[in-house]
CSV table of C-alpha atoms and ligand atoms in Angstrom, one decimal:
chain,number,residue,atom,x,y,z
A,1,MET,CA,-17.3,-13.3,20.1
A,2,VAL,CA,-14.0,-11.9,21.2
A,3,THR,CA,-13.0,-9.0,19.0
A,4,LYS,CA,-9.4,-8.4,18.2
A,5,PRO,CA,-7.8,-5.0,19.0
A,6,ARG,CA,-7.5,-2.7,16.0
A,7,LEU,CA,-4.4,-1.6,14.2
A,8,TYR,CA,-4.0,1.2,11.6
A,9,SER,CA,-1.1,2.2,9.4
A,10,GLY,CA,-0.3,3.5,6.0
A,11,MET,CA,2.3,4.7,3.5
A,12,GLN,CA,2.4,7.4,0.9
A,13,PRO,CA,2.6,6.3,-2.8
A,14,SER,CA,5.3,8.9,-3.3
A,15,ALA,CA,7.8,6.8,-5.3
A,16,ASP,CA,7.9,3.9,-7.8
A,17,SER,CA,9.2,1.7,-5.0
A,18,LEU,CA,9.2,1.6,-1.2
A,19,GLN,CA,12.6,1.9,0.4
A,20,ILE,CA,14.2,-0.5,2.9
A,21,GLY,CA,13.4,1.9,5.8
A,22,ASN,CA,9.7,1.6,5.0
A,23,TYR,CA,10.1,-2.2,5.0
A,24,ILE,CA,12.2,-2.5,8.2
A,25,GLY,CA,10.6,0.4,10.1
A,26,ALA,CA,7.0,-0.5,9.3
A,27,LEU,CA,6.1,-3.4,6.9
A,28,MET,CA,7.9,-6.1,8.8
A,29,GLN,CA,5.9,-5.1,12.0
A,30,TRP,CA,2.7,-4.9,10.0
A,31,ARG,CA,3.2,-8.4,8.7
A,32,ASP,CA,3.6,-9.9,12.2
A,33,LEU,CA,1.0,-7.8,13.9
A,34,GLN,CA,-1.8,-8.6,11.4
A,35,GLN,CA,-1.9,-12.1,12.9
A,36,THR,CA,-3.2,-10.8,16.2
A,37,TYR,CA,-4.8,-7.5,15.3
A,38,ASP,CA,-7.8,-6.5,13.1
A,39,ALA,CA,-5.5,-4.6,10.8
A,40,PHE,CA,-6.2,-1.7,8.4
A,41,PHE,CA,-3.4,-0.7,5.9
A,42,SER,CA,-4.0,2.1,3.5
A,43,VAL,CA,-2.1,3.6,0.6
A,44,VAL,CA,-2.4,7.2,1.5
A,45,ASP,CA,-2.9,8.8,-2.0
A,46,LEU,CA,-4.6,11.9,-0.6
A,47,HIS,CA,-1.5,12.6,1.5
A,48,ALA,CA,0.7,12.2,-1.6
A,49,LEU,CA,-1.1,15.1,-3.2
A,50,THR,CA,0.8,17.4,-0.9
A,51,GLN,CA,3.7,17.0,-3.3
A,52,PRO,CA,3.6,17.7,-7.1
A,53,ASN,CA,2.4,14.6,-9.0
A,54,ASP,CA,1.9,13.6,-12.5
A,55,PRO,CA,-1.7,12.0,-12.5
A,56,ALA,CA,-0.7,8.9,-14.5
A,57,GLU,CA,2.3,8.4,-12.3
A,58,LEU,CA,0.3,8.8,-9.1
A,59,ARG,CA,-2.1,6.1,-10.3
A,60,ALA,CA,0.8,3.8,-11.1
A,61,LYS,CA,2.6,4.4,-7.8
A,62,THR,CA,-0.6,3.8,-5.8
A,63,ARG,CA,-0.9,0.3,-7.4
A,64,ARG,CA,2.8,-0.3,-7.0
A,65,THR,CA,2.6,0.5,-3.3
A,66,ALA,CA,-0.4,-1.8,-2.8
A,67,ALA,CA,1.4,-4.6,-4.7
A,68,GLN,CA,4.4,-4.2,-2.4
A,69,TYR,CA,2.3,-4.5,0.7
A,70,ILE,CA,0.9,-7.8,-0.5
A,71,ALA,CA,4.3,-9.0,-1.8
A,72,ALA,CA,5.8,-8.3,1.6
A,73,GLY,CA,3.2,-10.4,3.3
A,74,ILE,CA,0.2,-8.3,4.0
A,75,GLU,CA,-2.8,-10.7,3.4
A,76,PRO,CA,-5.7,-8.8,1.9
A,77,SER,CA,-8.1,-11.6,2.9
A,78,ARG,CA,-7.0,-11.2,6.6
A,79,SER,CA,-6.2,-7.4,6.7
A,80,THR,CA,-8.1,-4.5,5.2
A,81,LEU,CA,-5.7,-3.2,2.6
A,82,TYR,CA,-7.2,-0.3,0.6
A,83,VAL,CA,-6.6,3.1,-1.0
A,84,GLN,CA,-7.3,6.1,1.2
A,85,SER,CA,-9.2,8.1,-1.5
A,86,HIS,CA,-11.6,5.2,-2.0
A,87,VAL,CA,-13.1,5.9,1.4
A,88,ARG,CA,-14.7,9.3,1.4
A,89,ALA,CA,-15.0,9.5,5.2
A,90,HIS,CA,-11.2,10.3,5.5
A,91,ALA,CA,-11.6,13.8,3.9
A,92,GLU,CA,-14.8,14.5,5.8
A,93,LEU,CA,-13.4,13.7,9.2
A,94,ALA,CA,-10.2,15.6,8.4
A,95,TRP,CA,-12.3,18.7,7.9
A,96,ILE,CA,-14.1,18.1,11.3
A,97,LEU,CA,-10.7,17.6,13.1
A,98,SER,CA,-9.2,20.7,11.4
A,99,THR,CA,-11.8,22.7,13.3
A,100,LEU,CA,-10.5,21.3,16.6
A,101,THR,CA,-6.8,21.8,15.7
A,102,GLY,CA,-4.9,24.9,16.8
A,103,PHE,CA,-3.0,26.9,14.2
A,104,GLY,CA,0.0,27.0,16.4
A,105,GLU,CA,-0.4,23.3,17.3
A,106,ALA,CA,-0.2,22.3,13.6
A,107,GLY,CA,2.6,24.7,13.0
A,108,ARG,CA,4.8,22.9,15.6
A,109,MET,CA,4.9,19.7,13.6
A,110,THR,CA,8.5,19.0,12.8
A,111,GLN,CA,7.9,17.5,9.4
A,112,PHE,CA,5.8,20.5,8.4
A,113,LYS,CA,8.5,22.9,9.7
A,114,ASP,CA,11.3,21.1,7.8
A,115,LYS,CA,9.4,20.8,4.5
A,116,SER,CA,7.9,24.3,4.5
A,117,GLN,CA,11.3,25.7,5.2
A,118,ARG,CA,12.7,23.7,2.3
A,119,TYR,CA,9.9,24.7,-0.2
A,120,GLY,CA,9.4,28.3,1.0
A,121,ALA,CA,6.1,29.9,1.9
A,122,GLU,CA,4.7,30.4,-1.6
A,123,ALA,CA,5.4,26.7,-2.6
A,124,THR,CA,4.0,25.4,0.7
A,125,SER,CA,0.4,24.4,0.4
A,126,VAL,CA,-2.3,24.5,3.1
A,127,GLY,CA,-2.6,20.8,2.4
A,128,LEU,CA,0.9,20.2,3.7
A,129,PHE,CA,0.0,22.2,6.8
A,130,THR,CA,-3.1,20.1,7.5
A,131,TYR,CA,-1.4,16.8,6.5
A,132,PRO,CA,-1.2,15.6,10.2
A,133,VAL,CA,-4.9,16.3,10.6
A,134,LEU,CA,-5.8,14.0,7.7
A,135,MET,CA,-3.5,11.4,9.2
A,136,ALA,CA,-5.4,11.8,12.5
A,137,ALA,CA,-8.7,11.2,10.6
A,138,ASP,CA,-7.2,8.0,9.0
A,139,ILE,CA,-6.4,6.6,12.4
A,140,LEU,CA,-9.5,7.8,14.4
A,141,LEU,CA,-12.1,6.6,11.9
A,142,TYR,CA,-11.2,3.0,12.7
A,143,GLN,CA,-11.3,3.3,16.5
A,144,THR,CA,-7.6,2.2,16.4
A,145,ASP,CA,-5.8,0.8,19.3
A,146,ILE,CA,-2.2,0.8,17.9
A,147,VAL,CA,-0.4,2.6,15.1
A,148,PRO,CA,2.9,0.8,14.1
A,149,VAL,CA,5.2,3.4,12.5
A,150,GLY,CA,8.8,4.5,12.2
A,151,ASP,CA,10.0,7.2,14.6
A,152,ASP,CA,9.4,10.1,12.2
A,153,GLN,CA,5.7,9.6,12.5
A,154,LYS,CA,5.6,9.7,16.3
A,155,GLN,CA,4.7,13.4,16.6
A,156,HIS,CA,1.8,12.9,14.3
A,157,VAL,CA,0.4,10.1,16.3
A,158,GLU,CA,0.8,12.2,19.5
A,159,LEU,CA,-1.3,14.9,17.8
A,160,THR,CA,-3.9,12.3,16.9
A,161,ARG,CA,-4.1,11.3,20.5
A,162,THR,CA,-4.5,14.9,21.6
A,163,LEU,CA,-7.3,15.5,19.0
A,164,ALA,CA,-9.1,12.3,20.1
A,165,GLU,CA,-9.0,13.3,23.8
A,166,ARG,CA,-10.1,16.9,22.9
A,167,PHE,CA,-13.1,15.6,20.9
A,168,ASN,CA,-14.0,13.1,23.6
A,169,ALA,CA,-13.8,15.8,26.3
A,170,ARG,CA,-16.0,18.2,24.3
A,171,TYR,CA,-18.6,16.0,22.8
A,172,GLY,CA,-18.5,12.8,24.9
A,173,GLU,CA,-16.7,9.5,24.5
A,174,THR,CA,-16.4,8.9,20.7
A,175,PHE,CA,-12.9,7.9,19.7
A,176,HIS,CA,-10.4,5.3,21.0
A,177,VAL,CA,-7.2,7.0,21.9
A,178,PRO,CA,-4.5,5.2,19.9
A,179,MET,CA,-1.0,4.3,20.9
A,180,PRO,CA,2.0,4.6,18.6
A,181,VAL,CA,4.1,1.4,18.4
A,182,ILE,CA,7.7,2.0,17.5
A,183,GLN,CA,10.2,-0.7,17.3
A,184,GLN,CA,13.1,1.1,19.0
A,185,ASP,CA,16.0,-0.8,17.3
A,186,THR,CA,14.8,-0.2,13.7
A,187,ALA,CA,12.7,3.0,14.1
A,188,ARG,CA,15.2,4.9,11.9
A,189,ILE,CA,17.1,3.4,9.0
A,190,TYR,CA,19.7,5.8,7.6
A,191,ASP,CA,20.8,6.7,4.1
A,192,LEU,CA,23.8,4.6,3.0
A,193,GLN,CA,25.7,7.5,1.6
A,194,ASN,CA,24.7,10.0,4.4
A,195,PRO,CA,24.3,7.8,7.5
A,196,THR,CA,23.2,10.6,9.8
A,197,SER,CA,20.1,11.4,7.6
A,198,LYS,CA,17.0,9.2,7.5
A,199,MET,CA,16.7,7.0,4.4
A,200,SER,CA,13.8,8.5,2.5
A,201,LYS,CA,11.7,8.0,-0.7
A,202,SER,CA,12.4,11.6,-1.5
A,203,ALA,CA,16.2,11.6,-0.9
A,204,GLU,CA,18.1,13.9,-3.2
A,205,SER,CA,20.6,11.2,-4.4
A,206,ASP,CA,19.6,7.6,-5.3
A,207,ALA,CA,22.9,6.1,-4.2
A,208,GLY,CA,22.1,5.9,-0.6
A,209,VAL,CA,18.6,4.4,-0.9
A,210,LEU,CA,17.8,0.7,-1.2
A,211,TRP,CA,14.6,0.3,-3.1
A,212,LEU,CA,12.5,-2.8,-2.7
A,213,LEU,CA,11.8,-3.1,-6.4
A,214,ASP,CA,15.4,-2.4,-7.6
A,215,ASP,CA,17.2,-5.0,-9.5
A,216,PRO,CA,19.0,-7.0,-6.7
A,217,LYS,CA,22.3,-6.4,-8.4
A,218,VAL,CA,21.9,-2.7,-8.1
A,219,SER,CA,21.1,-3.0,-4.4
A,220,ALA,CA,24.2,-5.2,-3.9
A,221,LYS,CA,26.3,-2.5,-5.6
A,222,LYS,CA,24.9,0.2,-3.4
A,223,ILE,CA,25.7,-1.8,-0.3
A,224,MET,CA,29.3,-2.4,-1.5
A,225,ARG,CA,29.6,1.4,-1.9
A,226,ALA,CA,28.0,2.3,1.4
A,227,VAL,CA,29.9,4.9,3.4
A,228,THR,CA,31.8,3.4,6.4
A,229,ASP,CA,34.8,4.7,8.2
A,230,SER,CA,38.6,4.1,8.3
A,231,GLU,CA,38.7,1.9,11.5
A,232,GLY,CA,38.0,-1.3,9.7
A,233,SER,CA,36.2,-3.2,12.4
A,234,VAL,CA,32.6,-4.3,12.3
A,235,ARG,CA,31.3,-2.8,15.5
A,236,TYR,CA,28.2,-1.0,16.5
A,237,ASP,CA,28.8,2.6,17.6
A,238,ARG,CA,26.1,5.0,16.5
A,239,GLU,CA,28.1,8.1,17.5
A,240,ASN,CA,31.4,7.4,15.9
A,241,LYS,CA,30.5,4.7,13.3
A,242,PRO,CA,27.1,5.7,11.9
A,243,GLY,CA,27.6,4.0,8.6
A,244,VAL,CA,28.7,0.6,9.9
A,245,SER,CA,26.1,0.8,12.7
A,246,ASN,CA,23.3,1.4,10.2
A,247,LEU,CA,24.4,-1.6,8.1
A,248,LEU,CA,24.5,-3.7,11.3
A,249,VAL,CA,20.9,-2.7,12.1
A,250,ILE,CA,19.8,-3.6,8.6
A,251,TYR,CA,21.6,-6.9,8.8
A,252,ALA,CA,20.1,-7.8,12.2
A,253,ALA,CA,16.6,-6.7,11.3
A,254,LEU,CA,16.5,-8.8,8.1
A,255,THR,CA,18.0,-11.9,9.7
A,256,GLY,CA,16.4,-11.7,13.1
A,257,ARG,CA,19.9,-12.1,14.6
A,258,GLN,CA,21.4,-10.0,17.5
A,259,ILE,CA,24.0,-7.3,16.6
A,260,PRO,CA,26.7,-8.8,18.9
A,261,ALA,CA,26.5,-12.2,17.1
A,262,ILE,CA,27.0,-10.5,13.8
A,263,GLU,CA,29.9,-8.5,15.1
A,264,ASP,CA,31.5,-11.8,16.3
A,265,GLU,CA,31.0,-13.4,12.9
A,266,TYR,CA,32.8,-10.6,11.2
A,267,ALA,CA,35.5,-10.0,13.9
A,268,GLY,CA,38.9,-9.6,12.3
A,269,ARG,CA,37.4,-9.5,8.8
A,270,GLY,CA,37.2,-6.3,6.7
A,271,TYR,CA,34.2,-4.2,5.6
A,272,GLY,CA,34.3,-5.9,2.2
A,273,ASP,CA,33.4,-9.3,3.6
A,274,PHE,CA,30.7,-7.7,5.9
A,275,LYS,CA,29.1,-5.8,3.0
A,276,LYS,CA,29.2,-8.9,0.8
A,277,GLY,CA,27.4,-10.8,3.6
A,278,LEU,CA,24.8,-8.0,3.9
A,279,ALA,CA,24.3,-7.8,0.1
A,280,GLU,CA,23.5,-11.6,0.1
A,281,VAL,CA,21.0,-11.1,3.0
A,282,VAL,CA,19.3,-8.2,1.2
A,283,VAL,CA,19.1,-10.0,-2.2
A,284,ALA,CA,17.7,-13.1,-0.5
A,285,GLU,CA,15.0,-11.1,1.3
A,286,PHE,CA,14.0,-8.7,-1.5
A,287,GLY,CA,14.4,-11.0,-4.6
A,288,PRO,CA,11.2,-12.9,-3.9
A,289,VAL,CA,9.3,-9.7,-2.7
A,290,ARG,CA,10.2,-8.0,-6.0
A,291,GLU,CA,9.2,-10.9,-8.1
A,292,ARG,CA,5.8,-11.3,-6.4
A,293,ALA,CA,5.2,-7.5,-6.6
A,294,LEU,CA,5.9,-7.5,-10.4
A,295,GLU,CA,3.7,-10.5,-10.8
A,296,LEU,CA,0.8,-8.7,-9.1
A,297,LEU,CA,1.4,-5.6,-11.2
A,298,ASP,CA,1.0,-7.8,-14.3
A,299,ASP,CA,-2.7,-8.1,-13.5
A,300,PRO,CA,-3.9,-4.6,-12.5
A,301,ALA,CA,-7.5,-5.5,-12.9
A,302,GLU,CA,-7.3,-8.2,-10.2
A,303,LEU,CA,-5.3,-5.9,-7.9
A,304,ASP,CA,-8.0,-3.2,-8.4
A,305,ARG,CA,-10.7,-5.7,-7.5
A,306,VAL,CA,-8.9,-6.7,-4.3
A,307,LEU,CA,-8.6,-3.0,-3.4
A,308,ALA,CA,-12.3,-2.4,-4.1
A,309,THR,CA,-13.4,-5.3,-1.9
A,310,ASN,CA,-11.3,-4.0,0.9
A,311,ALA,CA,-12.4,-0.4,0.5
A,312,ALA,CA,-16.0,-1.6,1.0
A,313,ARG,CA,-14.9,-3.2,4.3
A,314,ALA,CA,-13.2,0.0,5.4
A,315,ASP,CA,-16.2,2.1,4.3
A,316,ALA,CA,-18.5,0.2,6.6
A,317,VAL,CA,-16.3,0.9,9.7
A,318,ALA,CA,-15.5,4.5,8.8
A,319,ASP,CA,-19.1,5.5,8.0
A,320,ARG,CA,-20.2,4.3,11.4
A,321,THR,CA,-17.6,6.5,13.2
A,322,LEU,CA,-18.3,9.5,11.0
A,323,ALA,CA,-22.1,9.3,11.6
A,324,ASP,CA,-21.5,9.2,15.3
A,325,VAL,CA,-19.2,12.2,15.1
A,326,TYR,CA,-21.7,14.3,13.0
A,327,ASP,CA,-24.4,13.4,15.5
A,328,LYS,CA,-22.4,14.3,18.5
A,329,MET,CA,-21.4,17.7,17.1
A,330,GLY,CA,-24.9,18.6,16.2
A,331,LEU,CA,-24.9,18.4,12.4
A,332,LEU,CA,-28.5,17.9,11.4
A,333,ARG,CA,-29.3,14.3,10.2
A,334,ARG,CA,-30.5,14.0,6.6
A,335,VAL,CA,-33.7,12.0,6.8
B,401,LIG,P1,5.8,7.4,4.9
B,401,LIG,O1,5.1,7.0,3.6
B,401,LIG,O2,6.8,8.5,4.9
B,401,LIG,O3,6.5,6.1,5.5
B,401,LIG,C1,5.8,4.9,5.7
B,401,LIG,C2,6.3,4.2,7.0
B,401,LIG,O4,7.7,3.9,6.9
B,401,LIG,C3,8.4,4.5,8.0
B,401,LIG,N1,9.7,5.0,7.6
B,401,LIG,C4,10.9,4.6,8.2
B,401,LIG,N2,11.2,3.8,9.2
B,401,LIG,C5,12.4,3.6,9.6
B,401,LIG,N3,13.5,4.2,8.9
B,401,LIG,C6,13.3,5.0,7.8
B,401,LIG,N4,14.3,5.6,7.2
B,401,LIG,C7,11.9,5.2,7.4
B,401,LIG,N5,11.3,6.0,6.4
B,401,LIG,C8,10.0,5.8,6.6
B,401,LIG,C9,7.5,5.7,8.5
B,401,LIG,O5,7.8,6.0,9.8
B,401,LIG,C10,6.1,5.1,8.2
B,401,LIG,O6,5.7,4.3,9.3
B,401,LIG,N6,2.3,10.1,7.2
B,401,LIG,C11,2.7,8.8,6.9
B,401,LIG,C12,1.7,7.9,6.3
B,401,LIG,C13,0.4,7.9,7.0
B,401,LIG,C14,0.1,7.1,8.1
B,401,LIG,C15,-1.3,7.4,8.4
B,401,LIG,C16,0.8,6.3,9.0
B,401,LIG,C17,-0.8,8.5,6.6
B,401,LIG,N7,-1.8,8.2,7.5
B,401,LIG,C18,-2.0,6.8,9.5
B,401,LIG,C19,0.1,5.7,10.1
B,401,LIG,C20,-1.2,5.9,10.3
B,401,LIG,C21,4.0,8.8,6.0
B,401,LIG,O7,4.2,9.7,5.3
B,401,LIG,O8,4.7,7.7,6.0
């Protein structure tokens, strides 16, 4: 039997809906790659605990995130789609890897530096500091070959590689060393109101974020109000025209067209026409995804059942890796 190479990726259930950056930067790749890879996709609820959460809301957001994966085309019969906390090995391997991670090494993670600066030392948890170590555990448990992510996760995947290599060197060949896969053109989708900042689920203002589960009319309005410039020509120029360039990237990603062809189509026409065109594209893409996600959420028991079946599949793989790790490190086997 030829085994397929393995893929791992995940998203935090940190909002009621995913945003279009998650969709273009990650989900679209996941959907394609699941055809050729043995893919594992998790909803990383343990990671989401690094922010304050209302328990009932966290449960709801976890289901909503899983429903959006499926609605966007992840097939739970083909790919292993599960909730991180359902597989206990994640927390256990994270502990093991934390003993191999340098304090300074973890402190150099850009996301940690940004967030801890924003929150202040007292409000920054140790969990936020060790967040990338848990992410490394996610990836390494499954002997992963590739990790498709947006560009903000690259440094975390690099740390994962370092930890895998360090473990292998100390204790013998145990982990596959994974490669990040980042789609250069769409690795970073920017906020519509602030097109030099990354679009984010935790953005301060809602006006610049396109949510997958938003009413399509609301998304269309946000596009019509997106920040552009005074030049008036639809042309890609990241430096000088970040707003228009971001809209062009979104347009191209969702239609599979090349940016120059879109520039040609809108040559000599104003931003109003271009935005209207993009709004139509976005509504056509997300309308059905939203409907399907809401349908799935109408039957939470069925969704929970799918997640449980998949968690059992994940458990089997993860337990094998963890047992090997414990053995290699000299932890006494329970007989
Ligand atoms: P998260 O939940 O922040 O984002 C999920 C995925 O979406 C990508 N992304 C973007 N891509 C392009 N433009 C944007 N504006 C944008 N915003 C987000 C992210 O790069 C990511 O691929 N730590 C991870 C979750 C995680 C994980 C893992 C990922 C936990 N364990 C193991 C891969 C493998 C995170 O917080 O992603």
